[in-house]
Short mmCIF file of N, CA and C in Angstrom, two decimals:
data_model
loop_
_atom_site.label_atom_id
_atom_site.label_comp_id
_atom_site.label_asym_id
_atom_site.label_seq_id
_atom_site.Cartn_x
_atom_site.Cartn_y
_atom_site.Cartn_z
N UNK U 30 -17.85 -53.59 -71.41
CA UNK U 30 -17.76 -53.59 -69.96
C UNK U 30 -17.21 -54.95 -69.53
N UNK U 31 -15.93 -54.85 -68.40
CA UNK U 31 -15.47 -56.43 -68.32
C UNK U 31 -15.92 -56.32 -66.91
N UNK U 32 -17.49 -57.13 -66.70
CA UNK U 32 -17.88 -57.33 -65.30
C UNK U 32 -16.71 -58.53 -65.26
N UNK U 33 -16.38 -58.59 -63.64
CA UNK U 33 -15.59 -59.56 -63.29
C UNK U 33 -16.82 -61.09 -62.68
N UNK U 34 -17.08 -61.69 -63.27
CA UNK U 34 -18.22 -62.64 -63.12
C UNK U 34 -17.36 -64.27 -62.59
N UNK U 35 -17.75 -64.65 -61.18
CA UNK U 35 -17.55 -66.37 -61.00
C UNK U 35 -17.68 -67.19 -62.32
N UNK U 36 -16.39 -68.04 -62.38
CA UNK U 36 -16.71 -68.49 -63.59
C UNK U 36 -16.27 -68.04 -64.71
N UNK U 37 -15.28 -67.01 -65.02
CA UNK U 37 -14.39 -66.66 -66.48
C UNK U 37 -13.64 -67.78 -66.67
N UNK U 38 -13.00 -67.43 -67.82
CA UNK U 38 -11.94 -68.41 -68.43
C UNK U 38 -11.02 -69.04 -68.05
N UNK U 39 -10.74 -68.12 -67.21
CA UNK U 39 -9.34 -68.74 -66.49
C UNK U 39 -9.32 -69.82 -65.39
N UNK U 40 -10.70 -69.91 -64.86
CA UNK U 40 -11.10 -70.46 -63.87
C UNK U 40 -12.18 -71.95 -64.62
N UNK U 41 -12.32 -73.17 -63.89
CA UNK U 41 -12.75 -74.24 -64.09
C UNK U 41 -14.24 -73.90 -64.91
N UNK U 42 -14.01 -74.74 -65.98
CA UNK U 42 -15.77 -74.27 -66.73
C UNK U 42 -16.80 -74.50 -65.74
N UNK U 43 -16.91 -75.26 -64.89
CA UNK U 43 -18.01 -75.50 -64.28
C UNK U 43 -17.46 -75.07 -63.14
N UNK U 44 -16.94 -74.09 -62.70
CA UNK U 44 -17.05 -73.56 -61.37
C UNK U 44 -18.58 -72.24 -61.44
N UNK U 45 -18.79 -72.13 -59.81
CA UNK U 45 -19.59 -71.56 -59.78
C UNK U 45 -19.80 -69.87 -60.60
N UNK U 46 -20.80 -69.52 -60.86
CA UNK U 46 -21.45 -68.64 -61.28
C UNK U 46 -22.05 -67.76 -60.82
N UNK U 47 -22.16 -66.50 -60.39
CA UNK U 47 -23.41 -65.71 -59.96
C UNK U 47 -24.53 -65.44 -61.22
N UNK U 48 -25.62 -65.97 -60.62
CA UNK U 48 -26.30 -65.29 -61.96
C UNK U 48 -27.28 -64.08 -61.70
N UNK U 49 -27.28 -64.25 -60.06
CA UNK U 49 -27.81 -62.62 -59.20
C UNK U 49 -26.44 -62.00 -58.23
N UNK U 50 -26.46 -61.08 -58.33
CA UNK U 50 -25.09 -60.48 -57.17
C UNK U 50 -25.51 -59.43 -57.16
N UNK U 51 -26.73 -58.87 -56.12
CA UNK U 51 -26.79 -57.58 -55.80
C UNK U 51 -26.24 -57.21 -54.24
N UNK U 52 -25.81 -56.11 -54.33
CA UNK U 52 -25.37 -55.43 -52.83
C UNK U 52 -25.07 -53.83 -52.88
N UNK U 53 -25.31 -53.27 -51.47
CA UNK U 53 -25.12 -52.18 -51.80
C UNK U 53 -24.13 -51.94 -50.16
N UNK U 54 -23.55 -50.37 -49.81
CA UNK U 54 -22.50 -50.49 -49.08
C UNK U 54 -23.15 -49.98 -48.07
N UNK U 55 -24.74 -50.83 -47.72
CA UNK U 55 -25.01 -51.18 -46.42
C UNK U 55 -24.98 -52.12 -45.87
N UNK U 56 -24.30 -53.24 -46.24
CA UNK U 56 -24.08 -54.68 -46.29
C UNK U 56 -25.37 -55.65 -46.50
N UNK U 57 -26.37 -54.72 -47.44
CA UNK U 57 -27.30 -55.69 -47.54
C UNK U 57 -27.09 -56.65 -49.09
N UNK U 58 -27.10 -57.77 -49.19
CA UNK U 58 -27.15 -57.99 -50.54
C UNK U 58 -27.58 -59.76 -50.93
N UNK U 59 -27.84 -59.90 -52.19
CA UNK U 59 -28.81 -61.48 -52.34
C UNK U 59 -27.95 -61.43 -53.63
N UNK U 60 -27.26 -62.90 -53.22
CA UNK U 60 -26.86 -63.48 -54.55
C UNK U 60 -27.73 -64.56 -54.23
N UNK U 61 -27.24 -65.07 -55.71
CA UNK U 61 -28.38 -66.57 -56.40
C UNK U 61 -27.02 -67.11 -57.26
N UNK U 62 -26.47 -67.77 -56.88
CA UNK U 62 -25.27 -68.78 -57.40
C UNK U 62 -25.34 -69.96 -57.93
N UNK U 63 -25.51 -70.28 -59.58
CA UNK U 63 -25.22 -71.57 -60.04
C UNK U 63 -24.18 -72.04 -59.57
N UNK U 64 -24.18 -73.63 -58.81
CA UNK U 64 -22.93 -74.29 -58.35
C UNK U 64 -22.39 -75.20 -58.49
N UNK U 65 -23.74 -76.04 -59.71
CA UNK U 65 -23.21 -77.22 -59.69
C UNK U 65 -24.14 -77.93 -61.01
N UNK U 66 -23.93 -78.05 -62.43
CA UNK U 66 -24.58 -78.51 -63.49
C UNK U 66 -25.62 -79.64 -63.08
N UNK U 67 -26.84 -79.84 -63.57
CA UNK U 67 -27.52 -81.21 -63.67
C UNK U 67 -27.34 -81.92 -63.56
N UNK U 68 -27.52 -82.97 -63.31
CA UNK U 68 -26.75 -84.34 -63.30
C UNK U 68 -26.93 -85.46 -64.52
N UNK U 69 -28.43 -85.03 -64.90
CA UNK U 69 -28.77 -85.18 -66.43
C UNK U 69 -29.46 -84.34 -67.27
N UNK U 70 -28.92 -83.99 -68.17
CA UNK U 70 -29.19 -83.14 -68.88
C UNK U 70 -30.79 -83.57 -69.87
N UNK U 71 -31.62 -82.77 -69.83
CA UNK U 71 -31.51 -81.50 -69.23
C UNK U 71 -32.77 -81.94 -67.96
N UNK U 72 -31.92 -80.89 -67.11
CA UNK U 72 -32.21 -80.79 -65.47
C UNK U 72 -32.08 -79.55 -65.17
N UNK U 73 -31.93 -79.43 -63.65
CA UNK U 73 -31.84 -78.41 -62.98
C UNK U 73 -30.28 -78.02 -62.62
N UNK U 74 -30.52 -77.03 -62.31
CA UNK U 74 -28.94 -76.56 -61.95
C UNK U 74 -29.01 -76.40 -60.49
N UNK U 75 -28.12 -77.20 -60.18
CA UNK U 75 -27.93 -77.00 -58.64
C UNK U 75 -27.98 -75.26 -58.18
N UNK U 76 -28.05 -74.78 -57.57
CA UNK U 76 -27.45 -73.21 -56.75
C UNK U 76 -27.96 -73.03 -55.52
N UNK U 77 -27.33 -72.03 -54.89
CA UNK U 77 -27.50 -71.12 -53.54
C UNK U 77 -28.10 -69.64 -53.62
N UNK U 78 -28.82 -69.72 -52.71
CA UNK U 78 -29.30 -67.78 -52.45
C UNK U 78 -28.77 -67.54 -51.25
N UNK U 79 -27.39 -67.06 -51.20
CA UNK U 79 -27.16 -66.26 -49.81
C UNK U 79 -27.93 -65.07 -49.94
N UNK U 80 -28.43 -64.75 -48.45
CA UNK U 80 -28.98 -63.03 -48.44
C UNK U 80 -27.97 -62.94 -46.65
N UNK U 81 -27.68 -61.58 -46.69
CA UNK U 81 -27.14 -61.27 -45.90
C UNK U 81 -28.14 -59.57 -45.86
N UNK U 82 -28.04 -59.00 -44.46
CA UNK U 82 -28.52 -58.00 -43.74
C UNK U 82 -27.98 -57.94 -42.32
N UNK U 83 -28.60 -57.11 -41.90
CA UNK U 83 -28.27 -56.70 -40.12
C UNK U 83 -28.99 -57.37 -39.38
N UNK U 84 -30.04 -58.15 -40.35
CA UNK U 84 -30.74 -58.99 -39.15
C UNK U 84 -30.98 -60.30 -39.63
N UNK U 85 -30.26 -60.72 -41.05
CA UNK U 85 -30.52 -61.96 -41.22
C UNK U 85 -29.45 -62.05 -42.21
N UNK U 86 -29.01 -63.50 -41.93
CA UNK U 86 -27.95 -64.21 -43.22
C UNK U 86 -28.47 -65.29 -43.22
N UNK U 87 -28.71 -65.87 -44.25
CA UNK U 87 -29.26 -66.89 -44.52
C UNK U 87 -28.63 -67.95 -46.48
N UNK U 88 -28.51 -68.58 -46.55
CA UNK U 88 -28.16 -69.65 -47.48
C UNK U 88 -29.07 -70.56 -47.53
N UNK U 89 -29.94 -70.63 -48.93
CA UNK U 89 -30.87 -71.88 -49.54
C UNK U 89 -30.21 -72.45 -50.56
N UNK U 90 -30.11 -73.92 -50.50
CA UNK U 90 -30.08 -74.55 -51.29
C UNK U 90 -31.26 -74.38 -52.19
N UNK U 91 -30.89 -74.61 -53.40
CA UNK U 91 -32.23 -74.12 -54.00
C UNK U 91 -31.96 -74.76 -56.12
N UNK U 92 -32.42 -75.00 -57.24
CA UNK U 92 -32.23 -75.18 -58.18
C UNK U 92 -32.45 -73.58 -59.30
N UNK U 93 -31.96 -73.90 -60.21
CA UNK U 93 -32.34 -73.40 -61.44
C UNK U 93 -32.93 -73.71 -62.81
N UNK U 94 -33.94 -73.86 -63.07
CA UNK U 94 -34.16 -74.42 -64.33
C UNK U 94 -33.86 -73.85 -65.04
N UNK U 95 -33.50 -74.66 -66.27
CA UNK U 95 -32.56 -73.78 -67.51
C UNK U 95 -34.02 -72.83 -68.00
N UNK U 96 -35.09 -73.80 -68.25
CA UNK U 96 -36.15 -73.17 -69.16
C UNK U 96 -36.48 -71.79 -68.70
N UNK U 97 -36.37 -71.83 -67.02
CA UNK U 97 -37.03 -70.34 -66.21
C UNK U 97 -35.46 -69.21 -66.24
N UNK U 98 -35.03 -69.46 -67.12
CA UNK U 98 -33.90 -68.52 -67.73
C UNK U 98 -34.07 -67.69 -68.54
N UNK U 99 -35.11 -67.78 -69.26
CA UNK U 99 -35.86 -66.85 -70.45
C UNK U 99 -36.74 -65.85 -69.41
N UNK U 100 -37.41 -66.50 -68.73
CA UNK U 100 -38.25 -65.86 -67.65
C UNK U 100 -37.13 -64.82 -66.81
N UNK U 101 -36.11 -64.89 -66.08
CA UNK U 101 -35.26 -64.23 -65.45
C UNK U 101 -34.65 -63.10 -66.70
N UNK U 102 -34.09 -63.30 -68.08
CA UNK U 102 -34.55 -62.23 -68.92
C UNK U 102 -35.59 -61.16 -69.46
N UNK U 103 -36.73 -61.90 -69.17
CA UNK U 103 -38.15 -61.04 -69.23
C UNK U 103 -37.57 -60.26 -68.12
N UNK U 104 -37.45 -60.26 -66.80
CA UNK U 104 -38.00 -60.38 -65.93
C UNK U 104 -36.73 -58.51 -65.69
N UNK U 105 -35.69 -59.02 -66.53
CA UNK U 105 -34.74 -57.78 -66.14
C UNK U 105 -35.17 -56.75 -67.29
N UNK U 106 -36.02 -57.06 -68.70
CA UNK U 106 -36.26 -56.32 -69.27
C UNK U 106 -37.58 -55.43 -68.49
N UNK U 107 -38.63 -55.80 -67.58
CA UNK U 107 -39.43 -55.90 -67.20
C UNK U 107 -38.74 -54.01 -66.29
N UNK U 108 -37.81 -54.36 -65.42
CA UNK U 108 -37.17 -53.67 -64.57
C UNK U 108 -35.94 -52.52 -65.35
N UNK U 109 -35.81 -53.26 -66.59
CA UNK U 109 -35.21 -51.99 -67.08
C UNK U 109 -36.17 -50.54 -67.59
N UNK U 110 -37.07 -50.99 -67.68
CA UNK U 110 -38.66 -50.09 -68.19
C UNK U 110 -39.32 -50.01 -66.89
N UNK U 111 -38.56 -50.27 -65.17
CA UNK U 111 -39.05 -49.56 -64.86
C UNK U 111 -40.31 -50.12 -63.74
N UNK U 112 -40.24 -51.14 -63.81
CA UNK U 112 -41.44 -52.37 -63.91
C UNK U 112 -41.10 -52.88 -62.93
N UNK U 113 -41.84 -53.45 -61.72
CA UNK U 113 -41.87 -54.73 -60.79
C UNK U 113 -41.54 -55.83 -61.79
N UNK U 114 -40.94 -57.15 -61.08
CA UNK U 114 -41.09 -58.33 -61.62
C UNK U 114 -40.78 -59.25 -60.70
N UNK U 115 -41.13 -60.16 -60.75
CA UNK U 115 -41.12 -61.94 -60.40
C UNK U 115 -40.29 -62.67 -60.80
N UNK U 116 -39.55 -63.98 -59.83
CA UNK U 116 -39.24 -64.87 -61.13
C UNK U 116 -39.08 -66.05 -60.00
N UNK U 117 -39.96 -66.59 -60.50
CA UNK U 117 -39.99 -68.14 -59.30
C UNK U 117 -39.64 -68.94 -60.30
N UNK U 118 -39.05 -70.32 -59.29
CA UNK U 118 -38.17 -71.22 -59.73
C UNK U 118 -39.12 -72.33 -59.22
N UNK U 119 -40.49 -72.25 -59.61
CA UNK U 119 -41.05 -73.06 -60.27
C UNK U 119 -41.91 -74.37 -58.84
N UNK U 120 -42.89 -74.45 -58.94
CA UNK U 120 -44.01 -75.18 -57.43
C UNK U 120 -44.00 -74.63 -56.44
N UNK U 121 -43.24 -75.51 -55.33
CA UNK U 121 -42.89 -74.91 -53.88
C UNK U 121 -41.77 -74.11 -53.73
N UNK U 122 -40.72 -73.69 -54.96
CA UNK U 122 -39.21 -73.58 -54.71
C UNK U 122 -39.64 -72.00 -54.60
N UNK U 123 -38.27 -71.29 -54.67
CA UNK U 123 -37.75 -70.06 -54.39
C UNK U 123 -38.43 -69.15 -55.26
N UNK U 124 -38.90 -68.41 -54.92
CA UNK U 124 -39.88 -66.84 -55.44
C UNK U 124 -38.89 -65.76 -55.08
N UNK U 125 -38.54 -65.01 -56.36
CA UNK U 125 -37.53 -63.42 -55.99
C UNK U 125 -39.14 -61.79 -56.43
N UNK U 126 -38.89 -61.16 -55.74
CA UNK U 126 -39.30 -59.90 -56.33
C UNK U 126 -38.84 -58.97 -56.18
N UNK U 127 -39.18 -57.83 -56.85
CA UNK U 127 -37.90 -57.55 -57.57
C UNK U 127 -38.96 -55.95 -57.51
N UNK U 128 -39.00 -54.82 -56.85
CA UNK U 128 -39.54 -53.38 -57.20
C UNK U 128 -38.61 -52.32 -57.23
N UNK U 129 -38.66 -51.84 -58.30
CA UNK U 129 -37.56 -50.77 -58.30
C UNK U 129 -38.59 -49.46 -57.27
N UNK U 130 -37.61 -48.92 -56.90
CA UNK U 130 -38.82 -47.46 -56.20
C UNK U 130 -38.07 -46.50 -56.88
N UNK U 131 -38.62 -45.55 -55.84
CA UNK U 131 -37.89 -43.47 -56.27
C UNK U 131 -36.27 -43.89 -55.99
N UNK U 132 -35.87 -42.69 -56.44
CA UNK U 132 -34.16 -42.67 -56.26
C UNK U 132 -33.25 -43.76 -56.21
N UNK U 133 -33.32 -44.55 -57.48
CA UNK U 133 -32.86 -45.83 -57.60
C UNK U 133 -32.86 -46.87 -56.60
N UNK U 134 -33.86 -46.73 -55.61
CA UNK U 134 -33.56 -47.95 -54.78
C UNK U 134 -34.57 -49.09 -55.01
N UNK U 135 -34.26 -50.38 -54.45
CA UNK U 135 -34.62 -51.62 -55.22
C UNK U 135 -34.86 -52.04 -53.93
N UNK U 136 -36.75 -52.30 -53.92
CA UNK U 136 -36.95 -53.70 -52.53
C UNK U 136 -36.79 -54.98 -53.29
N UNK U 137 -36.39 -55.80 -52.42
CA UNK U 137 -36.13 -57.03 -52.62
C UNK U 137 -37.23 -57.89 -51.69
N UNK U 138 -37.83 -59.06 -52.52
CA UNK U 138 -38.80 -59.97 -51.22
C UNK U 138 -38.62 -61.35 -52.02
N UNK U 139 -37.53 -62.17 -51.00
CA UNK U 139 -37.29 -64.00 -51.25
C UNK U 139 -38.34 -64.45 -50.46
N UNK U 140 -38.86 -65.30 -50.90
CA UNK U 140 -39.54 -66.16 -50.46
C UNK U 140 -39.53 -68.00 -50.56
N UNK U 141 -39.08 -68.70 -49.79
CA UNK U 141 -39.17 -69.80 -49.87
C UNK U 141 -40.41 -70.20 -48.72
N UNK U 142 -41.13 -70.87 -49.10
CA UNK U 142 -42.20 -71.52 -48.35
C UNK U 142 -42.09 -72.20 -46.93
N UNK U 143 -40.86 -73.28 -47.26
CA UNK U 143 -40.38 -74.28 -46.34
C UNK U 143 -39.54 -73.51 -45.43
N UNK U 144 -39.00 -71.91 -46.17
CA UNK U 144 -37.60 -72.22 -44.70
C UNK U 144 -37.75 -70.59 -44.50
N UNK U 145 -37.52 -69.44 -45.33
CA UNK U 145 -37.77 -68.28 -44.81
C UNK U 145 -38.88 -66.83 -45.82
N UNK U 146 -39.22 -66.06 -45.93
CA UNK U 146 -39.24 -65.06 -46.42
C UNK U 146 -38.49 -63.81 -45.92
N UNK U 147 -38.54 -62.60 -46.56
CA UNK U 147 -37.63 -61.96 -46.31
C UNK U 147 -37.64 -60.78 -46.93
N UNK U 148 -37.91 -59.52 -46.60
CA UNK U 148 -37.54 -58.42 -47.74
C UNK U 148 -36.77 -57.58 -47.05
N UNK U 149 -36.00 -56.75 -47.96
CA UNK U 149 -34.76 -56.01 -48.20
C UNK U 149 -34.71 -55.17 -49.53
N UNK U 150 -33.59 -54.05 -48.65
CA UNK U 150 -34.08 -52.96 -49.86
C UNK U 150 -32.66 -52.47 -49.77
N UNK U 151 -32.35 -52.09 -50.93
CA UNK U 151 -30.42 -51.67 -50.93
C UNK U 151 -30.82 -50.71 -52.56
N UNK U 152 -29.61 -50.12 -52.29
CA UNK U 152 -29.27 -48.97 -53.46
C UNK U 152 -28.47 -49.95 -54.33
N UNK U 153 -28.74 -50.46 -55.73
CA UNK U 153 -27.81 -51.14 -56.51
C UNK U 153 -27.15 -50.07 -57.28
N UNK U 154 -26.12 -50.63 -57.93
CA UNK U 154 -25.31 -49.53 -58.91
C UNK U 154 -25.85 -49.10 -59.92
N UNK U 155 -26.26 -48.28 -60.86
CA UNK U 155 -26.72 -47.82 -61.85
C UNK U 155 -26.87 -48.83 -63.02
N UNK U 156 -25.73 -49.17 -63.14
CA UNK U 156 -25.91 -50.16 -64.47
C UNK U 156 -25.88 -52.22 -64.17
N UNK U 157 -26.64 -52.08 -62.85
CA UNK U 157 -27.07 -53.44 -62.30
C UNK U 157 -27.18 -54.19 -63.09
N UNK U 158 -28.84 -53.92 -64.06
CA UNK U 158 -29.39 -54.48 -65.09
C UNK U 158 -28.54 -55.27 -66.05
N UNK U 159 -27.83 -54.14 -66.63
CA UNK U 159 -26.49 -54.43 -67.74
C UNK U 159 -26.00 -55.22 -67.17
N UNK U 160 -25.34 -55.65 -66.24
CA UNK U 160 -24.26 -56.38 -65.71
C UNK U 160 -24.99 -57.61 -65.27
N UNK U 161 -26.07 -57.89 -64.85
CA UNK U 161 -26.98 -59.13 -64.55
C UNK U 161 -27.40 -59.85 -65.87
N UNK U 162 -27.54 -59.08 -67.01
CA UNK U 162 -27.74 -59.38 -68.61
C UNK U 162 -26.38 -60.16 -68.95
N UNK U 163 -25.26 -59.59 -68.52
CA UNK U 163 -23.67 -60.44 -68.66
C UNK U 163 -23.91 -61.57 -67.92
N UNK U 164 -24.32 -61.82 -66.45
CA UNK U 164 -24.20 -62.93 -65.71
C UNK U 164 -24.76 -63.81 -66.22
N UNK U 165 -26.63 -63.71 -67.04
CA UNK U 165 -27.05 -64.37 -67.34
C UNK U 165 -26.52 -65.01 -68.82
N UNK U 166 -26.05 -64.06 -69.12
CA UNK U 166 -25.26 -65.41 -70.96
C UNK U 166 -24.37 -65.80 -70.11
N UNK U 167 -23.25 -65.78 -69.07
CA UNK U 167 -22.53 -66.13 -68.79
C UNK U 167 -22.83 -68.01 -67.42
N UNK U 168 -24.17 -67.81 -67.14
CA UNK U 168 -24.61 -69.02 -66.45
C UNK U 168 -25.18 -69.74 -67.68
N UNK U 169 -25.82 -68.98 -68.82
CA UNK U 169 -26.09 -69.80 -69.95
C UNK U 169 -24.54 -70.78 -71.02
N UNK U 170 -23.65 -69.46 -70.73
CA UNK U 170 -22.09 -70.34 -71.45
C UNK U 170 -21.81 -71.58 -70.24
N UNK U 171 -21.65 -71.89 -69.12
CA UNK U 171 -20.96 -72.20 -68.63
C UNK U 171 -21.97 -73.78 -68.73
N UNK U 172 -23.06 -73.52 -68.33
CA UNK U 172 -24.01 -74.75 -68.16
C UNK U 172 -25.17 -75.02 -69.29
N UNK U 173 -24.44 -74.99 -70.64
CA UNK U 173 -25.25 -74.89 -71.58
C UNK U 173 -26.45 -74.74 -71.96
N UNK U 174 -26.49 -73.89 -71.55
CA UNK U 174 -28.07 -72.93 -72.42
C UNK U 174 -27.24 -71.84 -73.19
N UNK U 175 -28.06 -71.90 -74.31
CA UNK U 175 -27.37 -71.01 -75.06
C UNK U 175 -28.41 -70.18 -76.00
#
């Protein structure tokens, strides 16, 4: 499968990344964008969570830890079986959850402490999972985790 992912070859190694890109064609959708490597290794990865809806758009600055990258893999195996899951980015920062329901649809609930919460619910494409499994080796190639 050639997902088209921020960040291929052709484009700057350290340009940005999606390592979440969900949406569906109600214009609801939450990416989570690596944007900018550590500054010392090893650190955090800079990124953004745009969420967009009919009643809210919103952009957090926000990090990634490399380590809570294993956790964001649990977290899609978790949901491929079917499963709620979590995956906070660790103290006060950004909390995602993640419930699949009936007829493939997926609530979504961000939570940042300091600036908003938020849930949302969109129809993702069938093979989401798969293609979020690509993003994630692909934020792991770009900003070394491997």
């Amino acid at each position: 499968m050639n997902l088209p992912v921020r960040g291929d070859s052709e484009m700057d190694e350290r340009a940005p990344v999606d390592l979440i890109r969900l949406s569906d064609e109600q214009d609801v959708s939450l990416v989570l964008r690596a944007v900018e490597p550590p500054g010392v290794q090893p650190g955090p990865i800079r990124a953004e969570c745009l969420i967009s809806a009919d009643f809210v758009q919103a952009r957090l600055e926000t990090h990634i830890w490399p380590d809570l990258l294993d956790e964001w893999e649990e977290s899609l195996a978790r949901l491929g079986a079917g499963e709620g899951a979590g995956w906070a980015q660790g103290g006060r920062g950004l909390r995602l959850y993640f419930h699949p329901g009936d007829s493939g649809r997926l609530s979504l609930s961000v939570h940042d402490p300091d600036r908003l919460t938020v849930a949302l619910g969109l129809q993702p494409p069938p093979q989401w999972i798969e293609e979020h499994a690509i993003r994630l080796r692909r934020v792991r190639e770009v900003y070394g985790e491997s």
